[in-house]
Each structure stands twice: as C-alpha cells, then as structure tokens.
XYZ file of C-alpha atoms in Angstrom:
364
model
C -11.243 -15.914 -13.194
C -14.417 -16.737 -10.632
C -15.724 -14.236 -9.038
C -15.341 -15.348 -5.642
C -12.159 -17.760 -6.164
C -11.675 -17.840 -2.093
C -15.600 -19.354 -1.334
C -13.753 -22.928 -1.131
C -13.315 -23.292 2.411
C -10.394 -25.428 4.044
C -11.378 -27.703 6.936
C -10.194 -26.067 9.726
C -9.814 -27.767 13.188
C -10.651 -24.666 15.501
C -8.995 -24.447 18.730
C -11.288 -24.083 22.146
C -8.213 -21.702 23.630
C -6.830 -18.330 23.354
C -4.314 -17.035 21.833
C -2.114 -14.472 19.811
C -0.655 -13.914 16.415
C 1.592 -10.927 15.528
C 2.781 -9.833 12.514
C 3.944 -6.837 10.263
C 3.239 -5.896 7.412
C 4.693 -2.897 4.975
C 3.529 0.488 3.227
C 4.049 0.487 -0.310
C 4.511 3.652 -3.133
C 2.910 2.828 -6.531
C 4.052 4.451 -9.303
C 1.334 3.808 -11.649
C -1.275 4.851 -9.489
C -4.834 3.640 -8.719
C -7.327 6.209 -8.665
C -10.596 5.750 -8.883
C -12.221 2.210 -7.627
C -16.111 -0.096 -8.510
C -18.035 -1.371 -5.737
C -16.078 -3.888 -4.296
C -13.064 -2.215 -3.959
C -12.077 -3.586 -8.095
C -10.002 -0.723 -9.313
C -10.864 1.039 -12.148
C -6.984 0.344 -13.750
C -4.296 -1.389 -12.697
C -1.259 -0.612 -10.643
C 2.462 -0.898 -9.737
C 3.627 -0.722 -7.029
C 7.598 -0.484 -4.626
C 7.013 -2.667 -1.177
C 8.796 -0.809 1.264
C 10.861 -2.124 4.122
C 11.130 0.225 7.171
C 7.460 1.924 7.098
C 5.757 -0.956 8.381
C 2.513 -1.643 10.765
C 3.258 -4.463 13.467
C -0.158 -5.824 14.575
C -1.172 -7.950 17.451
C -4.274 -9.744 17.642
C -5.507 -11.358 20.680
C -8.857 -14.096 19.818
C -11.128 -15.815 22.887
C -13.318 -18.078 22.211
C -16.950 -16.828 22.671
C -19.549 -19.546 24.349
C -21.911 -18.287 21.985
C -20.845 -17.035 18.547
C -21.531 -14.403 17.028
C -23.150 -13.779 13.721
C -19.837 -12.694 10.983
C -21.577 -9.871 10.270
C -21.385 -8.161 13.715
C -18.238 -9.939 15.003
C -17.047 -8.559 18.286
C -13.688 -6.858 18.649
C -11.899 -3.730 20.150
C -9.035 -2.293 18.830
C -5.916 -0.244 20.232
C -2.932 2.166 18.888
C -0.042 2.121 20.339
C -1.568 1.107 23.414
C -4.816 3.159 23.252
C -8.315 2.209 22.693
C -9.413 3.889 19.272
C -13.316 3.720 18.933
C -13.171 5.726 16.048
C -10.895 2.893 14.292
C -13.859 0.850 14.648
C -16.802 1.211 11.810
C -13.697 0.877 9.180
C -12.741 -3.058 10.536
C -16.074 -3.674 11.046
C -16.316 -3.117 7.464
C -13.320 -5.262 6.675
C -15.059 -7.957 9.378
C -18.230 -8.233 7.025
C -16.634 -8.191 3.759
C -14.561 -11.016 4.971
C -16.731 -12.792 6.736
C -17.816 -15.361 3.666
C -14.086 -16.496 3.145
C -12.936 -16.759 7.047
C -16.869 -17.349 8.871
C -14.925 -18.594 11.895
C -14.184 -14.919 12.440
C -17.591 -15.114 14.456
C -16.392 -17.809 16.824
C -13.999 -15.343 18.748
C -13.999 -12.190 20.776
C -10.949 -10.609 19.033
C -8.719 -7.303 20.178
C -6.711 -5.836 17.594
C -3.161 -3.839 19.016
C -1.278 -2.131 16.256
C 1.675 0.429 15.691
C 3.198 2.351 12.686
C 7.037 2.448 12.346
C 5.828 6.230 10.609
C 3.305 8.718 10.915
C -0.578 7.535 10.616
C -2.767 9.137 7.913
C -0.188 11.577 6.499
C -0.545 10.322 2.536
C 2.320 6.684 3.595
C -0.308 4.096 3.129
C -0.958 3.421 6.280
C -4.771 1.995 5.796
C -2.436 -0.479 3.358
C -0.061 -1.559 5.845
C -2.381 -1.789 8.487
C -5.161 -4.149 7.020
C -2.498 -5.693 4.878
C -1.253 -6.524 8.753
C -4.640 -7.406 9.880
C -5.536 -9.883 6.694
C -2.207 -11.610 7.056
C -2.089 -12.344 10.715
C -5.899 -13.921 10.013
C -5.076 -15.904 7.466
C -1.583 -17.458 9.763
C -4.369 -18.656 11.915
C -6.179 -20.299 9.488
C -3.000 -21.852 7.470
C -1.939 -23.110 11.145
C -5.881 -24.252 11.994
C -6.117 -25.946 8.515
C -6.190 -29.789 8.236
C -4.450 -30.476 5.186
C -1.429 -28.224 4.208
C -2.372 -25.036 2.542
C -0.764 -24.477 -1.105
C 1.490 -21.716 -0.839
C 0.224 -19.462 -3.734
C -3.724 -19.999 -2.543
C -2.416 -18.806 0.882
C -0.357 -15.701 -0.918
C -2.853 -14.844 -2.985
C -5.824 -15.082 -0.549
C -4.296 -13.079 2.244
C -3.817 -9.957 -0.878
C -7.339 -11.012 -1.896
C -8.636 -10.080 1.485
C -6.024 -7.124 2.703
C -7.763 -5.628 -0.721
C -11.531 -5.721 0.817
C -9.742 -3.419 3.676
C -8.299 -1.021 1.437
C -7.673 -1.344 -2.188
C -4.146 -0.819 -1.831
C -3.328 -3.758 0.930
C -3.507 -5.726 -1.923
C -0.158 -4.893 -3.227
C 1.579 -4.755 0.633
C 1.472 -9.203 0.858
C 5.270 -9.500 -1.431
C 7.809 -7.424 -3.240
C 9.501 -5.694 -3.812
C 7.640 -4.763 -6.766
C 3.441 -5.997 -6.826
C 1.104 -5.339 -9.369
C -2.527 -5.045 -9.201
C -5.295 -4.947 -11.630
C -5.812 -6.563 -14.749
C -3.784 -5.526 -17.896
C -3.126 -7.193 -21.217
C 0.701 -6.897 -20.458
C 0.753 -9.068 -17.301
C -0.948 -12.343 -18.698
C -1.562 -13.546 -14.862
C -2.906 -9.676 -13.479
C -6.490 -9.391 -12.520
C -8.601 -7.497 -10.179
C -9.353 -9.386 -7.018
C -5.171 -9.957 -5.779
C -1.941 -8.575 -6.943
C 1.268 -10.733 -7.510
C 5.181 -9.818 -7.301
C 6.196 -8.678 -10.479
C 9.253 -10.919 -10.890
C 10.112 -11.215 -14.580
C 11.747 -9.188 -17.097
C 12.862 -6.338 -14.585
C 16.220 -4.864 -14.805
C 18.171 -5.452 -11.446
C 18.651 -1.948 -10.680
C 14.950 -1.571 -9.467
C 15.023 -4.512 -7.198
C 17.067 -2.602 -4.076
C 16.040 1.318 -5.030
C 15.828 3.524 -1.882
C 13.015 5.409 -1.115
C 13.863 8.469 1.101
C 10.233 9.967 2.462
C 11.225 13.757 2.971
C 7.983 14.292 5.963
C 6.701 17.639 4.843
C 3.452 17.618 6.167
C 3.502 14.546 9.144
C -0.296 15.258 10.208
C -3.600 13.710 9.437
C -4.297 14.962 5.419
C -7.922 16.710 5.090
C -9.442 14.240 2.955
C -9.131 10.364 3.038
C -8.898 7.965 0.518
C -11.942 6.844 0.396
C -13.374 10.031 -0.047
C -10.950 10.856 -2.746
C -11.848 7.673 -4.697
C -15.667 8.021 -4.491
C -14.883 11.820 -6.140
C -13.393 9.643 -9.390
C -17.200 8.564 -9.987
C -18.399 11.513 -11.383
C -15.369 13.287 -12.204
C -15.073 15.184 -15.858
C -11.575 13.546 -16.336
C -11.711 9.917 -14.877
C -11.995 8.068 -18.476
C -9.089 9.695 -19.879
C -6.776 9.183 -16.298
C -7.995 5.348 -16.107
C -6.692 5.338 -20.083
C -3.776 7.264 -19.200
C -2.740 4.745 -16.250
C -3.195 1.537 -18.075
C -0.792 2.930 -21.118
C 1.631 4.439 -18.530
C 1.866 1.046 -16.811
C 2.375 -0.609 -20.562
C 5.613 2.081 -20.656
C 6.682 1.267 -17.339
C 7.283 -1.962 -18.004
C 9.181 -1.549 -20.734
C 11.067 0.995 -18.924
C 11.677 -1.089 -16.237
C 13.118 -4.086 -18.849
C 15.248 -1.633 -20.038
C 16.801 -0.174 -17.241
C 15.732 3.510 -18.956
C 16.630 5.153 -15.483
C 15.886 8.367 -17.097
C 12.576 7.648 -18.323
C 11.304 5.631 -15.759
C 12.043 9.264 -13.611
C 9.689 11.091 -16.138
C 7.281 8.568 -16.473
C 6.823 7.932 -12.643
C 6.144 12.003 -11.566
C 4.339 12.176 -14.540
C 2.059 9.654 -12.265
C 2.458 11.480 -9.038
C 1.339 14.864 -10.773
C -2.123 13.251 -12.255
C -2.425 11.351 -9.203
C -2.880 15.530 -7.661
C -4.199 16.448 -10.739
C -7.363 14.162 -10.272
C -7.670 15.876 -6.937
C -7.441 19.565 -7.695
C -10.394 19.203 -10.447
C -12.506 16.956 -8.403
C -15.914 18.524 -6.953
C -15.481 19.165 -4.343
C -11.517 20.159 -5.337
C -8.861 19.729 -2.820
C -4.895 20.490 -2.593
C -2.702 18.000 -0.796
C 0.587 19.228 -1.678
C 1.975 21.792 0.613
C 4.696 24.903 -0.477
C 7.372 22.949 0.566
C 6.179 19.855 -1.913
C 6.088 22.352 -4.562
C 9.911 23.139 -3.760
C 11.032 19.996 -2.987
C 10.041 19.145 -6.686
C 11.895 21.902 -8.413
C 14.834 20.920 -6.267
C 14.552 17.408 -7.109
C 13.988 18.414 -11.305
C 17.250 20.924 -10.852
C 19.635 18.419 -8.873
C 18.686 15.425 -11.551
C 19.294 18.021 -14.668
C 22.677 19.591 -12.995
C 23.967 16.096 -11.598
C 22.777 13.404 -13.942
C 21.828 11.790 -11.396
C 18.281 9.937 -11.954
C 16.609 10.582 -9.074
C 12.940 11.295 -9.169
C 10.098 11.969 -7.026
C 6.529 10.412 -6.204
C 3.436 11.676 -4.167
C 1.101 9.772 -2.501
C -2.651 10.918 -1.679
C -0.438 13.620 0.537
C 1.903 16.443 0.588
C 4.959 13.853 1.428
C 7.642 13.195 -0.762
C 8.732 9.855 -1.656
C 12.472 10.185 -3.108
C 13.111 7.205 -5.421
C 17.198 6.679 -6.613
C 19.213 3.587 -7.291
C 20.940 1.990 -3.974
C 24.216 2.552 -5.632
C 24.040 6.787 -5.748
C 23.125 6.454 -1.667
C 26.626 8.495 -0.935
C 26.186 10.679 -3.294
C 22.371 11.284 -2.682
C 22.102 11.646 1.144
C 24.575 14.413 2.237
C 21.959 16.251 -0.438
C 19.056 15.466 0.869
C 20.333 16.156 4.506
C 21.532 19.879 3.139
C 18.982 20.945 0.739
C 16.107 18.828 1.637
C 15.694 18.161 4.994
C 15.371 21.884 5.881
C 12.004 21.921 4.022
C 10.364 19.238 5.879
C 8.371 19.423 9.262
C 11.454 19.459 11.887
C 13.892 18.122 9.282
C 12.621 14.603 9.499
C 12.770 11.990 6.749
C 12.013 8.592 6.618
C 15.313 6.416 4.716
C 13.582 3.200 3.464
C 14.449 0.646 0.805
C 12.171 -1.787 -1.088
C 10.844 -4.893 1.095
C 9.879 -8.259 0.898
C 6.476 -7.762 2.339
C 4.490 -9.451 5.190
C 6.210 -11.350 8.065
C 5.136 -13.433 11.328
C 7.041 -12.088 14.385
C-alpha cells in the first residue's frame, strides 16, 4: 500500500457561506490491544476492536469563510465542551489540524469552532480522544463528500475518514464502522494494514455481533497519565518486543475464537489482553497503576460468578481503572439483576454505563 494513499485530492467546489455539520461518533473497547505506536501514529501491532453504541461524542462544527486564508498549518479555530471554551483542548487539534492539513488543505480557507459533548465521562480510560476526533474527522470529511464534484466512492470516503480520525488518536481509527474494526496489519486479515482499519465482517460467529458491554464506572475522573504518555513509555520499555509478539498471536487466536463461537475462550483470551494491557504500565519507567481496589474486586467477582454460573462473561480494561463487562445479549436477564447487586456497589455512586456494540459514525 502507498504511503500516503489519501494525497489524491477530489475537486471540490468550496462554498463562499457558512455553515454547520454535526455528527457523532462512538467509543470503542479493543480486545487485542494496541500498545505501543511509530511516529506517525502506525501502531506497533494490530488490533480488534467492539464499536460501541451509547458512549458516543456528538460534535458540532461551525466553518466561516476567512477573506484571507490561512496557512493549514496554523488554521484558526476555537473549541467548546459542553458549552465551554476549553483552551487547553487546543494544542491537541492543532495537532490533528497539521497532520491533516495535506489531505483536506481547504481546512485553511475557514475560521472553524468546534462544540462537542460525551454521552460518558471525559478522560476516565472510555476512549474518549477516539470518539471525539473520530467525531471531528468524520464531520470534515461530510463536508468534503458534499463539496466534491464528482461522487465520492464509498469505501475511499470510509476508509479516508478512519485514515484521518487515526492522525488524531491512534484509536479513532477503529471508531468509523462496526461493530467489530480491526486495525493494523496482520497476515490473518489479507486486506489489514496500518494507515485505516476496516469492519471485520467475515467468518465471525453471530453471537459477537450484538454482545453488551456494561461499563461498571469505578473511577469516573480524569486518569493520571494519558495515552500518549503511556505509548511513548512502550519505546524504551524492557518488555515491548515480547507484548507486540504477544498481541499479534493473540489476535491470530481471537479470530479463530471468534469463528468458533469458543465463548469460553474468547473470555480467557480477552482479560488475558486487558491484564498485559496494565501489565505494560506497571513495569514502564516511569511505572504507573491505573486500576483502582475496586477493579481488583470487580475482577475476582467477575472470575467467581463465570466459574459458579457458567455463564461466559468476561471483563476488559481500558488505559483506566473502568470495567468494561462483555456477555452475550441473550444472558442480559440473567446478567443485570447481578451486576445491579454485586457490582454496582463497587463503583463511584453505583453508576454504570449499559451499552451494546454500534454501527459507528452518523450525520445528525
């Protein structure tokens, strides 16, 4: 594959007016994970991911033309949370804005402001940095589809809109379909590669395709180190070879797992993920902890229920001491009164999030 695949620009007719585009765009839980990332924001293996359907970012972005443009490096924008200006938002969209800049340069033509809102809390280990620019890249690229002269192909427009959430944050990528994406080249997915994910479509069992994902909220503040931070920390890291082999043969299982409808392994195999995921974390230099108490005994309670039960339900972590609860849709009766009892208690004021996998991005 080229390097720069996107570098083909569409003739776009510009408009002179102003105007507004808002869409929303979902989290997503991968249960291979990527750890560990090259310049460029190319992961160092590849990932799986569920697209998740209620913890979603709605974003609303205003554009005015400017009588001057501005240079797409230093395009000119403001952007707001739920109503209020965040400065400190800035510097990371700026980012985004230059990285972007060779595959949209009419970004430079407008004065934009950015308005955005999380259906769950911000920065608290639910991907919102994926949501949110996975929000921001697709509401660009409506513009440009509608702008375009000549219709756009539907996969160039699929794939460029994860090719672009991905120079936001790496995991955006995988927030564009579902409900499963994968990301990162593999020699089990013939069409996988680094730059976009796609919807893994074939050869998966049913079952997986509506799985619930209860979040149990343990912890629903800002988590002491971010992403990027925790990435960068793979780079010199004593164990980062052998996790990067460890994920790519994990996501070879999965699949196979996933064929098979092995509900029982796939639970193994996926907090086997979640624990290395922490594991990277805890041995990194600087080291840090993410999981809280209540993580640790939300896992033994998850382990004892799926041994007593038979139930396969499992658990998966993000970079954060929340708990993503994965289960078939089928076991939901059985599941929640559970959760609500023996659960729910152990999270920050009881709360839990009760999603489902998604579809992905969508134009409000």
């Amino acid at each position: 594959m080229a390097a720069d695949p996107f570098l083909t620009l569409p003739q776009l007719e510009i408009p002179q007016n102003s105007g507004s585009i808002t869409v929303t765009a979902p989290s997503n839980i991968a249960l291979i994970k990527y750890w560990g990332k090259s310049q460029g924001q190319i992961p160092k293996n590849a990932s799986i991911s569920f697209t998740l359907n209620k913890c979603v970012t709605q974003t609303t972005i205003n554009y005015e033309p400017l009588t001057a443009p501005k240079l797409t490096s230093d395009t000119e924008f403001e952007v707001f949370v739920d109503g209020v200006s965040k400065p400190e938002f800035a510097p990371k969209i700026a980012t985004f804005f230059k990285r972007i800049a060779p595959y949209m340069p009419w970004i430079g033509s407008f004065k934009w402001r950015i308005d955005t809102k999380n259906t769950f809390p911000h920065g608290s280990g639910i991907a919102s940095s994926a949501s949110g620019f996975a929000a921001l890249a697709g509401a660009l690229m409506h513009l440009e589809v509608s702008w375009a002269t000549a219709p756009y192909q539907q996969d160039l427009w699929v794939n460029k809109t994860s090719f672009l959430a991905r120079l936001g944050s790496g995991s955006a990528a995988r927030s564009v379909l579902g409900p499963l994406m994968y990301w990162g080249g593999h020699p089990a997915l013939p069409e996988s590669n680094d730059l976009f994910a796609n919807a893994l479509t074939k050869d998966i069992d049913p079952i997986f395709l509506d799985y619930k994902d209860t979040i149990l909220l343990v912890d629903q503040g800002e988590k002491e180190v971010s992403s990027t931070v925790g990435h960068n920390l793979m780079h010199n890291h004593a164990y980062a070879s052998q996790r990067f082999a460890q994920a790519q043969d994990n996501l070879g299982r999965l699949l196979k797992l996933m064929s098979a409808g092995d509900l029982d392994e796939f639970c193994h195999l996926v907090e086997t993920e979640a624990l290395s995921l922490h594991a990277m974390m805890m041995t990194s230099n600087p080291s840090y902890v993410l999981m809280k108490p209540n993580t640790l005994a939300i896992i033994d309670r998850v382990r004892a229920y799926r041994r007593e039960q038979q139930i396969p339900v499992c658990f998966t972590l993000d970079a954060g001491a929340n708990v993503h609860l994965l289960y078939p849709a089928h076991y939901t009766e059985q599941v929640m009164p559970w959760i609500r009892k023996e659960l729910s208690p152990l999270c920050q004021d009881g709360q839990f999030i009760k999603d489902e996998v998604g579809q992905g991005l969508k134009k409000l």
